[in-house]
XYZ file of C-alpha atoms in Angstrom:
589
model
C -20.321 1.339 -22.428
C -17.476 -0.752 -23.846
C -18.058 -2.282 -27.266
C -15.051 -4.613 -27.400
C -15.876 -8.309 -26.991
C -15.305 -9.788 -23.550
C -12.025 -11.693 -23.349
C -11.230 -14.745 -21.294
C -10.339 -14.081 -17.665
C -6.689 -13.091 -17.228
C -4.156 -15.817 -16.670
C -0.725 -14.211 -16.405
C -1.047 -13.597 -12.653
C -3.040 -16.630 -11.539
C -0.183 -18.801 -10.266
C 1.303 -15.842 -8.429
C 3.610 -13.012 -9.493
C 6.084 -10.755 -7.705
C 5.211 -7.097 -8.179
C 7.685 -4.282 -7.522
C 6.108 -1.023 -6.417
C 7.633 2.209 -7.669
C 6.854 5.461 -5.860
C 7.470 7.839 -8.769
C 8.507 10.962 -6.868
C 11.279 9.069 -5.063
C 12.539 6.420 -7.494
C 14.924 8.146 -9.936
C 15.270 11.781 -10.973
C 16.511 11.949 -14.550
C 16.136 15.651 -15.338
C 17.632 17.030 -12.119
C 14.631 18.904 -10.758
C 14.705 16.942 -7.506
C 11.630 14.860 -8.286
C 11.612 11.347 -9.677
C 10.231 11.007 -13.197
C 9.140 8.570 -15.879
C 12.440 8.819 -17.763
C 14.298 7.819 -14.616
C 12.082 4.747 -14.294
C 12.436 3.852 -17.972
C 16.218 3.935 -17.605
C 16.051 1.608 -14.580
C 13.900 -1.082 -16.220
C 16.961 -3.351 -16.790
C 17.702 -3.158 -13.055
C 14.133 -4.140 -12.169
C 14.260 -7.018 -14.624
C 17.523 -8.203 -13.050
C 15.802 -8.651 -9.683
C 13.577 -11.426 -10.976
C 10.288 -9.575 -10.496
C 7.478 -10.018 -13.001
C 5.443 -6.826 -12.786
C 5.688 -3.167 -11.783
C 3.083 -1.221 -9.823
C 3.585 2.483 -10.499
C 2.144 4.887 -7.953
C 0.083 7.930 -9.014
C 1.770 9.906 -11.766
C -1.342 11.604 -13.133
C -1.864 15.354 -13.329
C -2.328 16.505 -9.747
C -1.816 19.420 -7.335
C -0.262 16.729 -5.085
C -1.924 17.705 -1.831
C -1.740 13.975 -1.008
C 1.283 13.020 -3.123
C -0.723 12.401 -6.296
C -3.713 10.645 -4.748
C -5.629 13.827 -5.595
C -6.006 13.573 -9.377
C -7.058 16.557 -11.460
C -6.897 14.805 -14.856
C -7.008 11.020 -15.230
C -5.884 11.184 -18.860
C -2.765 13.257 -18.375
C 0.590 13.149 -16.567
C 1.900 15.310 -13.724
C 4.170 17.634 -15.699
C 7.367 17.201 -13.617
C 7.083 13.427 -14.112
C 6.963 13.594 -17.895
C 4.526 13.443 -20.780
C 1.761 11.195 -22.031
C 4.151 10.023 -24.759
C 6.769 9.038 -22.182
C 4.124 7.162 -20.228
C 3.262 5.178 -23.357
C 6.977 4.527 -23.862
C 7.178 3.217 -20.291
C 4.329 0.746 -20.907
C 5.856 -0.441 -24.175
C 9.410 -0.756 -22.823
C 8.265 -2.588 -19.718
C 6.611 -5.106 -22.033
C 9.779 -5.366 -24.108
C 11.607 -6.388 -20.920
C 9.003 -9.050 -20.239
C 7.446 -7.053 -17.398
C 3.761 -6.352 -16.824
C 2.796 -2.919 -15.545
C 0.000 -1.768 -13.253
C -1.049 1.761 -12.322
C -2.796 3.101 -9.245
C -6.531 3.566 -9.745
C -7.788 6.372 -7.479
C -11.507 6.751 -8.055
C -13.160 7.142 -4.659
C -12.188 10.786 -4.817
C -10.483 13.216 -7.163
C -8.791 16.576 -6.731
C -10.841 19.667 -6.006
C -9.108 21.018 -9.129
C -10.631 18.320 -11.382
C -13.028 19.817 -13.917
C -15.820 17.618 -12.549
C -15.609 19.137 -9.085
C -14.991 22.663 -10.362
C -18.279 22.385 -12.225
C -20.005 20.826 -9.242
C -19.178 23.694 -6.903
C -20.245 26.471 -9.298
C -23.853 26.460 -8.093
C -26.491 24.112 -6.697
C -28.198 23.705 -10.078
C -25.081 22.670 -11.982
C -25.538 19.324 -13.841
C -22.508 17.939 -11.993
C -23.683 19.016 -8.544
C -24.804 15.469 -7.806
C -21.448 14.030 -8.884
C -20.243 14.690 -5.309
C -21.786 14.523 -1.824
C -23.126 17.991 -1.044
C -25.209 18.463 2.107
C -26.668 21.442 3.997
C -25.317 22.512 7.361
C -26.822 21.668 10.711
C -27.486 24.486 13.155
C -27.649 24.167 16.922
C -29.996 26.012 19.274
C -27.653 29.002 19.270
C -27.609 29.156 15.487
C -24.025 27.897 15.220
C -23.285 26.063 11.973
C -22.057 22.448 12.108
C -21.199 19.786 9.497
C -23.843 17.200 8.559
C -22.356 14.653 10.983
C -19.401 13.973 13.282
C -17.283 11.837 10.939
C -13.539 12.179 11.255
C -11.489 12.352 8.086
C -8.898 9.581 7.756
C -6.254 12.317 7.937
C -7.799 14.205 10.857
C -10.466 16.840 11.418
C -13.986 16.831 10.050
C -14.769 14.813 6.921
C -16.860 17.755 5.681
C -15.692 21.070 4.214
C -17.828 24.198 4.068
C -18.104 25.901 0.687
C -18.811 29.609 1.092
C -19.920 30.140 -2.500
C -22.782 27.636 -2.476
C -23.280 27.468 1.295
C -23.162 23.703 1.637
C -20.684 21.112 2.878
C -19.032 18.493 0.682
C -17.712 15.129 1.889
C -14.008 14.275 1.830
C -12.971 11.074 3.594
C -9.346 12.164 3.203
C -7.980 15.734 2.884
C -10.333 18.576 1.984
C -8.767 18.817 -1.473
C -9.987 15.250 -2.183
C -13.786 15.438 -2.548
C -15.466 12.028 -2.593
C -17.278 11.227 -5.823
C -20.889 10.149 -5.622
C -20.900 6.566 -6.862
C -24.663 6.450 -6.419
C -24.852 8.513 -9.627
C -24.526 6.227 -12.714
C -23.132 9.109 -14.796
C -20.193 9.332 -12.403
C -19.458 5.638 -12.689
C -19.540 5.676 -16.494
C -17.234 8.697 -16.635
C -14.788 6.909 -14.312
C -14.816 3.743 -16.427
C -14.167 5.768 -19.558
C -11.516 8.253 -18.377
C -9.699 6.471 -15.554
C -9.812 2.816 -16.622
C -10.399 2.099 -20.307
C -8.290 5.057 -21.402
C -5.240 3.284 -19.948
C -6.155 -0.310 -20.688
C -6.548 0.680 -24.342
C -2.895 1.787 -24.194
C -1.687 -1.611 -23.056
C -1.782 -1.361 -19.282
C -1.934 -4.761 -17.564
C -3.962 -3.897 -14.483
C -4.518 -1.681 -11.456
C -3.916 -1.498 -7.766
C -7.232 0.022 -6.744
C -6.985 2.623 -4.005
C -9.612 2.570 -1.219
C -11.719 0.109 -3.207
C -14.295 -0.361 -0.459
C -15.090 3.342 0.047
C -17.293 3.655 -3.038
C -20.522 2.775 -1.259
C -21.205 4.722 1.931
C -24.109 4.902 4.312
C -25.649 7.879 2.534
C -28.053 8.707 5.349
C -24.824 9.925 6.998
C -25.563 9.021 10.636
C -23.295 10.200 13.432
C -20.533 7.764 14.384
C -20.372 6.508 17.994
C -18.329 8.726 20.294
C -15.103 6.892 21.104
C -12.879 9.978 21.451
C -14.849 12.333 23.745
C -12.172 15.032 23.758
C -12.717 15.752 20.043
C -15.900 16.430 18.032
C -14.736 14.212 15.146
C -15.173 10.457 15.486
C -13.698 7.525 13.496
C -16.364 6.471 10.997
C -14.912 3.525 9.066
C -18.106 1.506 9.564
C -20.050 4.162 7.653
C -17.437 5.147 5.071
C -16.534 1.632 3.891
C -18.226 -1.597 2.784
C -21.543 0.128 2.204
C -24.765 -1.511 0.990
C -24.097 -1.120 -2.758
C -20.358 -1.896 -2.829
C -20.662 -5.380 -4.359
C -22.988 -4.003 -7.015
C -20.550 -1.217 -7.913
C -17.509 -3.503 -8.058
C -19.295 -6.070 -10.222
C -20.482 -3.375 -12.597
C -16.965 -1.914 -12.884
C -15.587 -5.344 -13.722
C -18.316 -6.073 -16.270
C -18.192 -2.640 -17.893
C -14.415 -2.245 -17.988
C -11.985 -4.843 -16.610
C -13.470 -7.921 -18.268
C -12.818 -6.499 -21.722
C -9.055 -6.661 -21.159
C -6.424 -9.045 -19.773
C -6.478 -7.033 -16.560
C -5.259 -7.864 -13.033
C -7.032 -5.989 -10.216
C -5.687 -5.591 -6.677
C -8.259 -3.960 -4.432
C -7.326 -2.111 -1.271
C -9.860 -3.190 1.389
C -9.219 -1.572 4.783
C -11.554 -2.360 7.685
C -12.449 -5.775 6.223
C -11.144 -8.334 8.751
C -13.539 -11.286 8.239
C -12.718 -14.071 5.788
C -16.260 -14.313 4.430
C -16.328 -10.583 3.688
C -12.980 -10.709 1.910
C -14.118 -13.659 -0.193
C -17.288 -11.795 -1.101
C -15.044 -9.368 -2.983
C -12.221 -11.541 -4.375
C -13.474 -15.102 -4.910
C -14.022 -16.133 -8.511
C -17.746 -16.372 -7.765
C -17.799 -12.755 -6.509
C -16.943 -11.475 -10.012
C -15.479 -8.312 -8.530
C -11.744 -8.056 -7.689
C -8.893 -10.523 -8.269
C -7.178 -10.073 -4.912
C -6.808 -7.635 -2.060
C -4.305 -5.693 -0.004
C -5.105 -6.509 3.633
C -4.157 -4.229 6.524
C -4.497 -6.053 9.834
C -1.005 -7.573 9.992
C 0.696 -4.346 8.947
C -1.409 -2.332 11.400
C -0.239 -4.340 14.409
C 2.140 -1.670 15.694
C -0.163 1.342 15.183
C -3.797 0.333 15.544
C -6.224 3.142 14.752
C -7.725 5.261 17.506
C -7.809 9.027 17.612
C -4.151 9.316 16.555
C -3.557 6.802 13.752
C 0.252 6.796 14.013
C 0.429 6.149 17.746
C 2.645 3.178 18.536
C 1.069 0.089 20.085
C 2.730 -3.061 21.384
C 2.377 -6.250 19.356
C 3.104 -9.937 19.751
C 4.720 -12.284 17.252
C 1.935 -14.790 17.914
C -0.573 -12.280 16.540
C 1.686 -11.507 13.552
C 1.776 -15.251 12.817
C -1.968 -15.687 13.239
C -2.638 -12.952 10.696
C -0.095 -14.441 8.281
C -1.854 -17.802 8.465
C -5.225 -16.064 8.066
C -4.137 -14.307 4.866
C -2.516 -17.444 3.434
C -5.884 -19.196 3.527
C -6.757 -17.208 0.428
C -4.232 -19.302 -1.530
C -6.009 -22.565 -0.698
C -7.895 -24.012 -3.704
C -11.068 -24.543 -1.685
C -11.623 -20.780 -1.449
C -11.274 -20.179 -5.206
C -9.486 -16.881 -4.609
C -5.990 -15.403 -4.875
C -3.612 -14.443 -2.053
C -1.468 -11.307 -2.046
C 1.158 -10.533 0.610
C 3.477 -7.614 1.360
C 5.659 -6.150 4.098
C 6.120 -2.647 2.708
C 4.438 -0.197 0.382
C 3.988 3.572 0.103
C 1.549 3.479 3.058
C 3.886 1.573 5.397
C 7.119 2.412 7.179
C 10.130 0.170 6.653
C 9.684 -3.415 7.815
C 13.220 -3.990 9.151
C 12.761 -1.132 11.624
C 9.227 -2.163 12.581
C 9.349 -5.956 12.781
C 13.019 -6.840 13.358
C 16.073 -4.655 14.064
C 17.694 -1.826 12.122
C 20.733 -1.762 14.442
C 23.880 -1.848 12.255
C 24.906 -5.270 13.561
C 21.481 -6.809 12.841
C 19.956 -4.961 9.896
C 21.265 -7.236 7.096
C 20.240 -10.425 8.913
C 16.883 -8.852 9.726
C 16.263 -7.876 6.107
C 17.118 -11.388 4.877
C 14.927 -13.002 7.517
C 11.921 -10.849 6.562
C 12.635 -11.430 2.872
C 12.611 -15.192 3.481
C 9.247 -14.852 5.191
C 7.696 -12.760 2.415
C 9.163 -14.584 -0.577
C 8.178 -18.019 0.719
C 4.468 -17.149 0.928
C 1.951 -18.502 -1.582
C 0.209 -16.378 -4.177
C 1.345 -12.983 -5.420
C 3.717 -10.659 -3.557
C 4.605 -6.975 -3.469
C 8.184 -5.788 -2.976
C 8.503 -2.046 -2.406
C 11.328 0.057 -3.825
C 14.380 -0.005 -1.571
C 13.143 -3.026 0.351
C 15.599 -5.147 -1.636
C 18.572 -3.147 -0.277
C 17.322 -3.270 3.365
C 16.311 0.392 3.513
C 15.462 1.419 7.077
C 13.385 4.204 8.638
C 14.576 7.796 8.742
C 16.864 8.620 11.689
C 15.231 9.674 14.935
C 17.082 12.986 14.928
C 15.110 14.204 11.920
C 12.886 17.159 12.816
C 9.290 16.049 12.196
C 8.168 19.617 11.410
C 10.969 20.202 8.906
C 11.645 16.845 7.249
C 8.388 14.885 7.194
C 6.160 15.594 4.183
C 3.159 13.273 4.347
C -0.181 14.982 4.946
C -1.258 12.253 7.384
C 1.894 12.808 9.440
C 1.560 16.600 9.338
C -2.100 16.605 10.371
C -1.657 13.937 13.068
C 1.412 15.658 14.531
C -0.406 19.008 14.621
C -3.374 17.386 16.377
C -1.088 15.685 18.918
C 0.792 18.928 19.641
C -2.434 20.896 20.099
C -3.960 18.273 22.392
C -0.745 17.887 24.402
C -0.636 21.628 25.025
C -4.366 21.917 25.749
C -4.276 19.046 28.220
C -0.809 19.811 29.638
C 0.286 16.307 28.684
C 3.956 16.217 27.599
C 3.845 12.413 27.538
C 1.359 12.586 24.652
C 3.901 14.595 22.662
C 6.637 12.048 23.312
C 4.404 9.095 22.479
C 3.297 10.844 19.308
C 6.885 11.507 18.264
C 7.826 7.876 18.945
C 4.888 6.625 16.882
C 5.703 8.859 13.920
C 9.357 7.835 14.046
C 8.251 4.201 13.802
C 5.161 4.089 11.581
C 4.784 7.271 9.492
C 4.397 6.812 5.737
C 7.281 9.248 5.171
C 9.807 6.488 5.912
C 8.903 4.693 2.693
C 8.968 7.854 0.598
C 12.558 9.015 1.016
C 14.571 8.992 -2.237
C 15.814 5.631 -3.517
C 19.487 5.076 -2.707
C 21.323 4.080 -5.879
C 24.992 4.686 -5.030
C 27.337 6.575 -2.713
C 27.510 9.758 -4.792
C 25.779 13.046 -4.008
C 22.067 12.569 -3.196
C 22.665 8.796 -3.182
C 22.520 8.864 -6.982
C 18.807 9.690 -6.910
C 19.311 13.111 -8.473
C 22.733 13.546 -10.013
C 22.537 16.974 -11.624
C 24.723 19.606 -9.971
C 22.734 21.680 -7.504
C 19.666 19.421 -7.563
C 17.725 19.423 -4.283
C 15.582 16.313 -3.830
C 11.948 16.986 -2.906
C 12.495 15.009 0.288
C 15.654 14.657 2.328
C 17.961 11.782 1.363
C 18.864 9.504 4.274
C 22.511 9.353 5.269
C 22.298 5.555 5.428
C 23.315 5.464 1.758
C 26.855 6.053 3.062
C 26.571 2.902 5.190
C 26.175 0.440 2.339
C 22.425 0.833 1.940
C 22.571 1.581 -1.765
C 22.309 -0.475 -4.942
C 25.863 0.024 -6.212
C 27.477 -1.030 -2.930
C 25.445 -4.236 -2.896
C 25.645 -5.228 -6.576
C 29.057 -6.908 -6.290
C 28.679 -8.214 -2.732
C 27.441 -11.825 -2.908
C 26.244 -11.617 0.718
C 24.272 -8.390 0.268
C 20.549 -8.078 0.832
C 20.117 -7.171 -2.834
C 21.707 -10.388 -4.050
C 19.822 -12.379 -1.444
C 16.565 -11.069 -2.932
C 17.744 -12.154 -6.375
C 18.645 -15.646 -5.161
C 15.435 -16.006 -3.188
C 13.306 -14.865 -6.134
C 15.073 -17.424 -8.330
C 14.510 -20.159 -5.724
C 10.860 -19.173 -5.514
C 10.490 -19.896 -9.240
C 12.634 -23.031 -9.117
C 10.546 -24.499 -6.284
C 7.248 -23.026 -7.414
C 5.290 -26.060 -6.223
C 6.048 -25.286 -2.573
C 6.750 -21.552 -2.410
C 4.195 -20.176 -4.885
C 1.512 -22.865 -4.875
C 2.127 -24.744 -1.638
C -0.145 -24.962 1.393
C 0.904 -22.870 4.401
C 0.767 -24.518 7.852
C 1.876 -22.709 11.011
C 3.553 -24.912 13.654
C 4.543 -22.773 16.661
C 1.489 -20.591 17.086
C 2.150 -19.379 20.645
C 5.929 -18.959 20.450
C 6.828 -15.272 20.763
C 10.424 -15.621 19.521
C 10.329 -17.851 16.443
C 8.037 -18.494 13.495
C 8.033 -22.044 12.124
C 5.851 -23.061 9.200
C 5.742 -25.545 6.367
C 4.840 -25.126 2.718
C 3.535 -28.360 1.186
C 3.080 -28.962 -2.531
C -0.468 -29.688 -3.630
C 0.333 -33.352 -4.333
C 2.010 -33.707 -0.924
C 5.292 -34.943 -2.389
C 7.468 -32.033 -1.253
C 7.594 -29.915 1.883
C 9.628 -26.811 2.731
C 10.248 -26.081 6.407
C 10.780 -22.360 7.087
C 12.267 -21.385 10.468
C 12.606 -17.702 11.404
C 14.109 -16.080 14.495
C 12.560 -12.675 15.240
C 14.963 -11.914 18.113
C 18.566 -10.856 18.664
C 19.321 -13.975 20.736
C 19.826 -17.606 19.592
C 16.578 -19.542 19.789
C 15.913 -23.267 19.853
C 13.457 -24.666 17.351
C 11.935 -28.080 16.775
C 11.214 -29.825 13.509
C 7.441 -30.459 13.402
C 6.491 -34.021 14.282
C 4.870 -34.406 10.860
C 8.340 -34.217 9.291
C 10.267 -36.389 11.756
C 9.306 -39.608 9.998
C 10.535 -38.282 6.655
C 14.049 -38.794 5.383
C 16.506 -36.111 6.418
C 15.719 -32.837 4.736
C 18.123 -30.860 2.606
C 19.196 -27.432 3.851
C 18.194 -25.124 1.023
C 19.801 -22.122 2.693
C 20.475 -20.319 5.939
C 20.833 -16.556 6.048
C 23.603 -16.597 8.679
C 25.539 -19.813 8.145
C 23.125 -22.584 9.030
C 24.597 -24.153 12.161
C 23.096 -27.553 12.871
C 22.959 -27.327 16.675
C 19.185 -27.017 16.805
C 19.295 -23.273 17.371
C 18.603 -20.331 15.121
C 21.100 -17.493 15.348
C 19.999 -13.874 15.824
C 17.465 -12.977 13.101
C 18.352 -16.124 11.166
C 16.111 -17.645 8.516
C 16.577 -21.292 7.597
C 14.770 -23.246 4.895
C 14.900 -27.050 4.650
C 13.413 -29.080 1.812
C 11.896 -32.529 2.403
């Protein structure tokens, strides 16, 4: 398909880069319509550069009805009108480059919007040339003649994964909301159209890469068997084993790389849910796999809300398991695996990490944010920092009305399901547990408007009378905003800047070093070392995940070395052998 000569494999990301994710609707509203836009982002490029990041990942900004906040794309080659124009998008790419920043877009190609011309053609009639561009299947009928979907799969966002189309009297598959029909990757015409319109169109304009949404959904078990019944009180069953990692996935990913990515200096980050085994991950991201460059893993960030019928229901977690999964993911940075590691604590799919994994209490939130930042920014490979994470943004307050203030389709559908089941089963405890889970883990917490200053609307939308698309959190009045932290040397914002600078200064240990966990079973502290590849330098990282002082021991492997140098402590660095509440301490040997 692509005639350009194949270039050498990309190199700008290989040692590890820090990527800042921008959620366009909530970053900066320049024109005062209450929605973030491209001009707002363009104007904030100097701020992003000042952080010390090296690349930007911009969430979906394509033309879209936004039934799932832009992950339902109706035109891959155009821009959602309230965000700006195609010309402004080109200006964004060019100006990011002029600031020395790479830029990546979201690539959403498992599904499109039901308003995309491809699907509109497909649903016209059964003989349409694009009918086979999507998964259409006839109904099943029971002994009483009642119509049922082709199988019992549950959509990721609740309900059946199949939608009945009255006009053509068949069901179509949607693994997410019904307005997001899954494209049929088995059809080579579909794949070529995707490469042309969604990938090369943007790489030809200078884009540096993609975060690839739901990258392991492309190949499904197309015999569409029923999923095992694990939730007997509902007809719709979790079907991840049939929706993801299907028999042709490696073939599809290799073809996409060969046909499109390899013709550009392109960095690819594949989202691979439901892929917990190391050998399976490597089969997608090792150099030998010739598929993706790295992956976004889910297991560590799913610790407090593991799956089940209600995906946002809170579950208890242990620090020992958090640490085990950190060590597991850091293996991908070891040279023997010939792969690339990518770590994160927050993104548009995750609630705020300070609230989830430490403490957002006023007396602890700054220390907690610095401790988690130390953890993230000392890991090897590439990293993602999400907008607002650098100013210790916390979850929305618990007094927010879920029905009125929460906007995410996953939250809305899950909350409706919980309310219906609680009423049907006379189970008020289900309602309370559901509310608690949403208040902790819903995606809405990461999507509130960015807090720039202490003015009206936290400086997100400054035009008189502007009403942001989502409620602004009152925490901007409590010092959680950029302006309040700019001139405070002890702020979370300036800690991120210092830590990002230290990460570059000590690249041999923080970016390229080997990760070794030393207190695997301890449920209060996390102690690990980062050792340079030549073994000449070691960084000891000690983290307290509790609100009480905790003792910690220097690993025996370091006790025969000369006394280490305290690189920093986030709360003063007392030398009494104890870590203060939510303290992070880093010592260089």
